[in-house]
Coordinates of N, CA and C in Angstrom, one line a residue:
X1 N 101.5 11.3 -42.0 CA 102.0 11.8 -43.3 C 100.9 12.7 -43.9
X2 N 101.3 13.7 -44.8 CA 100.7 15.0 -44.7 C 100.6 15.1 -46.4
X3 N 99.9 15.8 -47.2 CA 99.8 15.9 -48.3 C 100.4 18.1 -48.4
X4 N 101.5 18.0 -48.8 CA 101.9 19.2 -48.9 C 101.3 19.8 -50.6
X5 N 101.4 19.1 -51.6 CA 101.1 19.7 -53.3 C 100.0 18.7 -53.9
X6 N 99.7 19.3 -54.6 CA 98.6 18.5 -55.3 C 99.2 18.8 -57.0
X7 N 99.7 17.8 -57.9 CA 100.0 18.1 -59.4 C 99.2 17.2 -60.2
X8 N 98.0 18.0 -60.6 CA 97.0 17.5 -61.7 C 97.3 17.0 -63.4
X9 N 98.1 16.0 -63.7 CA 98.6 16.5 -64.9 C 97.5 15.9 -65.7
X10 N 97.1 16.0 -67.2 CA 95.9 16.2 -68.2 C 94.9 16.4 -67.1
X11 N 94.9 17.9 -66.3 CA 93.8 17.9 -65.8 C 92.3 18.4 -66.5
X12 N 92.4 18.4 -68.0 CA 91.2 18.5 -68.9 C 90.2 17.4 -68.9
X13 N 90.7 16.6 -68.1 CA 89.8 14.9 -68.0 C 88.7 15.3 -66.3
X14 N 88.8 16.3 -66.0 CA 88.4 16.8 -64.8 C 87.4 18.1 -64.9
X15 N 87.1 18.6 -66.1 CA 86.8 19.7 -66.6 C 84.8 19.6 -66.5
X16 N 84.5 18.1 -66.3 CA 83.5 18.4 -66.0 C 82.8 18.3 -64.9
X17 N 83.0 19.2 -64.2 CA 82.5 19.3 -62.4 C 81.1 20.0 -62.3
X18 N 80.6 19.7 -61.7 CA 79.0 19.7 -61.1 C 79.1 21.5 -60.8
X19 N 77.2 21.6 -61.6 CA 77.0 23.2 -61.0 C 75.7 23.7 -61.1
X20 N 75.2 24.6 -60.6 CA 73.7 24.8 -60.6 C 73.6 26.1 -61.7
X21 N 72.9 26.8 -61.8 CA 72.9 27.6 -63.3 C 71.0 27.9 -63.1
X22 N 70.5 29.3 -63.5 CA 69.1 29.2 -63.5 C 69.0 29.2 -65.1
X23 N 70.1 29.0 -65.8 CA 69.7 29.7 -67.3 C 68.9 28.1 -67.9
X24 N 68.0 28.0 -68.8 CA 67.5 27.0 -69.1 C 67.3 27.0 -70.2
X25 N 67.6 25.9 -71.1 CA 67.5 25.7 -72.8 C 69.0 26.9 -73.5
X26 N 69.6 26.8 -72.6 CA 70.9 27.6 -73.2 C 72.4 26.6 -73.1
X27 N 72.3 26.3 -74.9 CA 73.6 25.6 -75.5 C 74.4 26.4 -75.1
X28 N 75.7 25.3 -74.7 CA 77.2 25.4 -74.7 C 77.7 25.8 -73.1
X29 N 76.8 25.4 -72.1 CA 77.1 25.2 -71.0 C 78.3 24.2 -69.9
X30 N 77.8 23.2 -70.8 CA 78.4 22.1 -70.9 C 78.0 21.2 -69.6
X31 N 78.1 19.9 -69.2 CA 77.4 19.4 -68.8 C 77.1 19.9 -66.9
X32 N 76.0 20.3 -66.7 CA 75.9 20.3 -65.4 C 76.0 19.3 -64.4
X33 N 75.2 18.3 -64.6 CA 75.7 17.0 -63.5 C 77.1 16.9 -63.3
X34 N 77.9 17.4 -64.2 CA 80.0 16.5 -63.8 C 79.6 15.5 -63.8
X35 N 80.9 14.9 -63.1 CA 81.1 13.8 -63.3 C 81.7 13.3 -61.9
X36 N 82.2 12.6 -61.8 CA 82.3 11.3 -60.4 C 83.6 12.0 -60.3
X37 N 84.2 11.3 -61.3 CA 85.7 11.8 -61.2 C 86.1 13.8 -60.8
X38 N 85.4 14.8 -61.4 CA 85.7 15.6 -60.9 C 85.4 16.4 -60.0
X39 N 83.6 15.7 -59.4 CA 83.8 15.9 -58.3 C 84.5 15.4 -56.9
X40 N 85.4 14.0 -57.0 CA 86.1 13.8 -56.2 C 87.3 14.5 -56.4
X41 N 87.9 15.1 -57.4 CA 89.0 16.1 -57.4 C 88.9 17.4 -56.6
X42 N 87.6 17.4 -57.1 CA 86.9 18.9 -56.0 C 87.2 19.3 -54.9
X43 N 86.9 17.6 -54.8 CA 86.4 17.6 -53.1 C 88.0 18.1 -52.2
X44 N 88.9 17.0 -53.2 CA 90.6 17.0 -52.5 C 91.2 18.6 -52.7
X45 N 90.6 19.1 -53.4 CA 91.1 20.5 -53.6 C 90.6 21.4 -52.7
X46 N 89.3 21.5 -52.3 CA 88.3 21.8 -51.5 C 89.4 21.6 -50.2
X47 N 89.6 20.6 -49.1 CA 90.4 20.5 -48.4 C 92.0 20.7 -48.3
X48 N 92.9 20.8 -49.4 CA 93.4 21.6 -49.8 C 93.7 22.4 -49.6
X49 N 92.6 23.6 -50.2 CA 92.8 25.3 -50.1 C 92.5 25.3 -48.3
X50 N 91.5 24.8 -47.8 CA 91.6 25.1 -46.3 C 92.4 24.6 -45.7
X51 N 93.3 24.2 -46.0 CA 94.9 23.8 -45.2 C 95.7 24.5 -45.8
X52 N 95.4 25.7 -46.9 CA 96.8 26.4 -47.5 C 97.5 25.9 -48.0
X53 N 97.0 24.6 -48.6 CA 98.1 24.0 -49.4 C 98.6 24.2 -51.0
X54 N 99.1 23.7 -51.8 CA 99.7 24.1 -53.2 C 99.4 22.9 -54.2
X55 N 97.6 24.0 -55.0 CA 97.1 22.8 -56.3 C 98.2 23.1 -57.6
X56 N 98.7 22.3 -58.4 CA 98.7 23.0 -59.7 C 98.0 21.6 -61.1
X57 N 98.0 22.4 -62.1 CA 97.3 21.3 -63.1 C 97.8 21.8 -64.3
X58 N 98.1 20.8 -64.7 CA 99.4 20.2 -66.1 C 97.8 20.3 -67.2
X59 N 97.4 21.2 -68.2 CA 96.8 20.7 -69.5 C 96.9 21.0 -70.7
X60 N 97.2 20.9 -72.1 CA 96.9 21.6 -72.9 C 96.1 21.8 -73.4
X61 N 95.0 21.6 -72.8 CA 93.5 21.8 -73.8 C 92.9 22.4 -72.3
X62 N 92.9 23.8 -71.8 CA 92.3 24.0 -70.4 C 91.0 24.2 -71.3
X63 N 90.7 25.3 -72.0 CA 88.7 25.2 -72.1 C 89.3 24.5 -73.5
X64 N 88.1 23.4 -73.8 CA 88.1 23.3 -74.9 C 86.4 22.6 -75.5
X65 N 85.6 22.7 -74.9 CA 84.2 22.8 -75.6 C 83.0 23.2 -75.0
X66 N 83.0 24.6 -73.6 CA 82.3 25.4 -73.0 C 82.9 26.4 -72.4
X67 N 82.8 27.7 -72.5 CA 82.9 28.8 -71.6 C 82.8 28.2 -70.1
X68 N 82.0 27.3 -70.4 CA 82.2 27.4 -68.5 C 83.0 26.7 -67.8
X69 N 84.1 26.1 -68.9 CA 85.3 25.3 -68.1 C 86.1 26.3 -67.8
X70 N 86.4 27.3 -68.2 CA 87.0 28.2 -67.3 C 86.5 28.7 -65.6
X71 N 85.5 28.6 -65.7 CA 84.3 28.8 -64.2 C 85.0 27.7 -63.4
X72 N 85.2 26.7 -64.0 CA 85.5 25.3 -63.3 C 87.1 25.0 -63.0
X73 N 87.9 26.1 -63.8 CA 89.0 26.1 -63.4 C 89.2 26.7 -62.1
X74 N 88.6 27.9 -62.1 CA 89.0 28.8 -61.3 C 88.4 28.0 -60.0
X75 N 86.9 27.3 -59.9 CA 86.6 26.7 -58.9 C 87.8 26.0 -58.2
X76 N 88.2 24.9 -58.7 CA 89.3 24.3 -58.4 C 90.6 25.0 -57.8
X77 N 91.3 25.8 -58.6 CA 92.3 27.1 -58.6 C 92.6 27.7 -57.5
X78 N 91.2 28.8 -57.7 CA 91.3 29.7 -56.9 C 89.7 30.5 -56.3
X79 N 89.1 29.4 -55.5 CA 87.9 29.5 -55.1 C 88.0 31.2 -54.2
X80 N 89.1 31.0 -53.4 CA 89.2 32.6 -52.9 C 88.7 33.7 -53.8
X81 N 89.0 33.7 -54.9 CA 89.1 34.6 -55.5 C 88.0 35.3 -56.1
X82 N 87.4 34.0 -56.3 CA 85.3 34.1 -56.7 C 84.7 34.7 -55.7
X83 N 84.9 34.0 -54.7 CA 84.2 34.6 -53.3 C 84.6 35.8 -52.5
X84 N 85.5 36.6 -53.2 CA 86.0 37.9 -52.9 C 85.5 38.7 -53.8
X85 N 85.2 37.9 -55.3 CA 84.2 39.4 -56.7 C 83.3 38.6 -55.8
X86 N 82.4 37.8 -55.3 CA 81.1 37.5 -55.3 C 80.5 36.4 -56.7
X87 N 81.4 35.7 -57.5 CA 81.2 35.1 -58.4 C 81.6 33.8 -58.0
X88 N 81.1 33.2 -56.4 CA 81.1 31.8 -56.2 C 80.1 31.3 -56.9
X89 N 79.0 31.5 -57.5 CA 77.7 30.9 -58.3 C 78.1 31.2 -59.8
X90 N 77.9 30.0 -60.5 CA 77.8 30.0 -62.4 C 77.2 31.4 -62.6
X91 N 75.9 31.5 -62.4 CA 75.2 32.7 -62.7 C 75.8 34.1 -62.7
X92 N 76.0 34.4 -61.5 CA 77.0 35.5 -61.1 C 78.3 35.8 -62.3
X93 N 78.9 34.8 -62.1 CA 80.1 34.7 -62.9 C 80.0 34.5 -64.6
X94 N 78.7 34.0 -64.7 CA 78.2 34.2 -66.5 C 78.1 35.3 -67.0
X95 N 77.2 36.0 -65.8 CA 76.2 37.8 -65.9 C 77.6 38.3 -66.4
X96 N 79.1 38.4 -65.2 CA 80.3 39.6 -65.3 C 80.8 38.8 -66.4
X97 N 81.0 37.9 -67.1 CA 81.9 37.6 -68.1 C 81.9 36.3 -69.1
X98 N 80.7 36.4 -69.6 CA 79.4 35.9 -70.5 C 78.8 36.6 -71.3
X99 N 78.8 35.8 -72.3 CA 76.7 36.4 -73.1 C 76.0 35.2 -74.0
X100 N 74.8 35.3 -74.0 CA 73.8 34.6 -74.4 C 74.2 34.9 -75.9
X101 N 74.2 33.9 -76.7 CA 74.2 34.4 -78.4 C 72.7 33.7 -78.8
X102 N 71.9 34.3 -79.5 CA 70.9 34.1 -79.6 C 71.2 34.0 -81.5
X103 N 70.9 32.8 -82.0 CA 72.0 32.3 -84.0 C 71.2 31.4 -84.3
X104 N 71.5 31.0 -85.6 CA 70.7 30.2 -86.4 C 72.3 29.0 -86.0
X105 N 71.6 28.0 -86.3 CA 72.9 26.8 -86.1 C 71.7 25.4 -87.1
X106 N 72.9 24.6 -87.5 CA 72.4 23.7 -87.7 C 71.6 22.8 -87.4
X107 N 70.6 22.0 -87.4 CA 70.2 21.0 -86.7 C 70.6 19.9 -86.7
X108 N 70.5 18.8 -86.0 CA 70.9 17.3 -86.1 C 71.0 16.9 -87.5
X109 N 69.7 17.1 -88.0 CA 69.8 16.0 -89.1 C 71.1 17.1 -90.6
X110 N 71.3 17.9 -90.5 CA 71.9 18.7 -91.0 C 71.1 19.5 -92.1
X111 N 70.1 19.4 -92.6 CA 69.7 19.6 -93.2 C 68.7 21.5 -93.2
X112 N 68.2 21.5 -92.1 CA 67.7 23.0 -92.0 C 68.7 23.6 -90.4
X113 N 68.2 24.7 -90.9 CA 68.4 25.1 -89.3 C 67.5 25.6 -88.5
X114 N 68.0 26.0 -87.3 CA 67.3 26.2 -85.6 C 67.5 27.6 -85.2
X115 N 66.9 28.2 -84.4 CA 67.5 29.1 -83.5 C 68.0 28.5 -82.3
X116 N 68.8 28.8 -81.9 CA 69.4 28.1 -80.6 C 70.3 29.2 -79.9
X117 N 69.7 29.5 -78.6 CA 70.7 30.8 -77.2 C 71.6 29.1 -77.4
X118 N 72.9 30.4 -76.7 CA 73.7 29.7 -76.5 C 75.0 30.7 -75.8
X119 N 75.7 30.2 -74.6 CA 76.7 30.4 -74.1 C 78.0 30.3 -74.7
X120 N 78.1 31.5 -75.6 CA 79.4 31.5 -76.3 C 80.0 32.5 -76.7
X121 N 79.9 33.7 -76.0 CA 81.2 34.8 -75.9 C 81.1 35.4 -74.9
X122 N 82.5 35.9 -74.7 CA 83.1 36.3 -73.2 C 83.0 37.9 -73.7
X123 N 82.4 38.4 -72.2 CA 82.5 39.7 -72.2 C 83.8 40.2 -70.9
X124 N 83.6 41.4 -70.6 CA 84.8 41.9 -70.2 C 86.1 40.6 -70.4
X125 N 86.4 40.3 -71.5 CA 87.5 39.8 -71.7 C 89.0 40.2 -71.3
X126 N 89.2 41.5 -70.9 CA 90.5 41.9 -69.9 C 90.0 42.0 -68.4
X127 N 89.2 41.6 -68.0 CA 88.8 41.3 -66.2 C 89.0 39.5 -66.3
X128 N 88.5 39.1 -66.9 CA 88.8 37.7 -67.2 C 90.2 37.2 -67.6
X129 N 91.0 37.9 -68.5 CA 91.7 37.4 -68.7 C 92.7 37.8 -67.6
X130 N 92.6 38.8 -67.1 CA 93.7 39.2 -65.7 C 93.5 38.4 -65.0
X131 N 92.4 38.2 -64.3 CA 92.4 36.6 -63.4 C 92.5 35.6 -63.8
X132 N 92.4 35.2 -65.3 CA 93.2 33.8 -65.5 C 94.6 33.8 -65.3
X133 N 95.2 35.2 -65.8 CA 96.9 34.9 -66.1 C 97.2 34.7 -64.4
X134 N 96.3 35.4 -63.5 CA 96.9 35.3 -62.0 C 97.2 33.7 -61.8
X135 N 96.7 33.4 -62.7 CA 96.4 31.4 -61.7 C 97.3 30.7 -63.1
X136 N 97.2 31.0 -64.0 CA 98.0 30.1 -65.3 C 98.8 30.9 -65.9
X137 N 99.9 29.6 -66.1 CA 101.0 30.0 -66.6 C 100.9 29.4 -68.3
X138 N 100.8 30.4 -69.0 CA 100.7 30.1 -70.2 C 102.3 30.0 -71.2
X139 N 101.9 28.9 -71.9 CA 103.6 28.5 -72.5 C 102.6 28.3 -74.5
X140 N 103.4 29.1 -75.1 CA 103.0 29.1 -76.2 C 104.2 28.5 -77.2
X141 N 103.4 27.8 -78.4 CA 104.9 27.6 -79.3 C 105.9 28.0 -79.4
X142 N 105.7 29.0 -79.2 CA 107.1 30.2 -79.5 C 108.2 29.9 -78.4
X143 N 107.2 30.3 -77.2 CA 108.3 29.8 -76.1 C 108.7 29.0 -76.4
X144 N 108.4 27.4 -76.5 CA 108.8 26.2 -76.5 C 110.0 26.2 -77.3
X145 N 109.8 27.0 -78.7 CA 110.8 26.8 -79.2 C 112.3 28.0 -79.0
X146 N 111.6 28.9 -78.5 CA 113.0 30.1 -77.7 C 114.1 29.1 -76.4
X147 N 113.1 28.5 -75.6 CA 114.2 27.5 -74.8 C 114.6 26.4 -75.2
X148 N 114.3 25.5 -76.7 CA 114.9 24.4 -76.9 C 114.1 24.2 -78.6
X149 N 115.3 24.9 -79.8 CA 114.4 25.2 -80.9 C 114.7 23.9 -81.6
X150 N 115.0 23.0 -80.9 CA 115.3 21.3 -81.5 C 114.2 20.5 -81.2
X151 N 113.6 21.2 -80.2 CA 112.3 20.5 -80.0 C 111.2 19.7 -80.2
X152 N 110.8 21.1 -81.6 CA 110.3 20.3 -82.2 C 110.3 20.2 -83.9
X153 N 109.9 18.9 -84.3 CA 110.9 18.7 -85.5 C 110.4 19.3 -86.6
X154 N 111.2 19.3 -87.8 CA 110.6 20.4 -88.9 C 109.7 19.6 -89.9
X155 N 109.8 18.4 -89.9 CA 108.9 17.4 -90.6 C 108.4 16.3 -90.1
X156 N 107.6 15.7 -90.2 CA 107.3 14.6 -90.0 C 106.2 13.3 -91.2
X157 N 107.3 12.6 -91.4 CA 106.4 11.9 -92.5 C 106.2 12.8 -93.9
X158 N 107.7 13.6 -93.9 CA 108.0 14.4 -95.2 C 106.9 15.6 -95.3
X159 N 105.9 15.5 -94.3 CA 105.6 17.0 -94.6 C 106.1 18.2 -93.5
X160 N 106.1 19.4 -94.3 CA 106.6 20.3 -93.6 C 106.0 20.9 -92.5
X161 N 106.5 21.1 -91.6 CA 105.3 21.4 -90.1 C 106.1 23.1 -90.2
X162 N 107.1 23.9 -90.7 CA 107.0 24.8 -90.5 C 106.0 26.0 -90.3
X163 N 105.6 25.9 -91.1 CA 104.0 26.9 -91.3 C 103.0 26.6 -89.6
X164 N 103.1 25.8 -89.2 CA 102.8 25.7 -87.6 C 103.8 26.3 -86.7
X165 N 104.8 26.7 -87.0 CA 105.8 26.3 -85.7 C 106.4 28.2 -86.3

């Protein structure tokens, strides 16, 4: 018995997969060790692509608290694709479509602030974004509601959700 598809659904719970990085003391990386769980996702994906088989992953929150969960998508995704620009490595793939913000931010106690680098804007944002749309299928409100405008409801708990929708 053969594993033909792989369907990841909340695959945002997998978003923290293991990576090496030379950048040091730079916020919003997000965690480098991963995690157990998504390096065993890896791994089945990893075996996967060298059998040519078919990943896909169900999320609505694909990045949602590091630029580099996008890195980690595409790892998963479409590792071919890195290793054809040459952006199998974090670094590589930070330098073409990253930048360092070097800002004042709050500190813990809230009270003063810090300077703090930090990994939080995307540069060539249309090279990036062309190779995300190649791998995701993006479904926005609108759509949702062009194929089924009953969907979703116009209130809930008497307030009005129009102004969202």
């Amino acid at each position: 018995m053969g594993i033909d598809n792989l369907i990841v659904d909340e695959a945002h719970l997998f978003k923290n997969l293991a990576f090496e990085t030379s950048m040091e003391k730079i916020a919003g990386l997000g965690n480098q060790q991963g995690s157990n769980r998504a390096r065993d996702l890896f791994i089945k994906t990893r075996y996967l692509h060298q059998n040519n088989k078919k990943i896909m992953f169900l999320t609505g929150t694909p990045i949602a608290n590091s630029l580099s969960e996008m890195y980690h998508l595409q790892r998963y995704l479409t590792p071919e694709v890195l290793k054809e620009r040459g952006l199998e490595f974090f670094d590589d793939w930070a330098k073409t479509y990253g930048e360092v913000v070097n800002d004042f931010e709050l500190d813990t106690s809230a009270q003063s602030y810090k300077m703090v680098n930090r990994f939080s804007k995307f540069s060539d944002v249309q090279g990036l974004s062309t190779m995300y749309r190649a791998f995701a299928d993006i479904v926005s409100n609108d759509d949702i509601l062009k194929h089924n405008p009953h969907f979703v409801p116009k209130s809930v708990w008497g307030i009005n959700l129009s102004m969202w929708w």
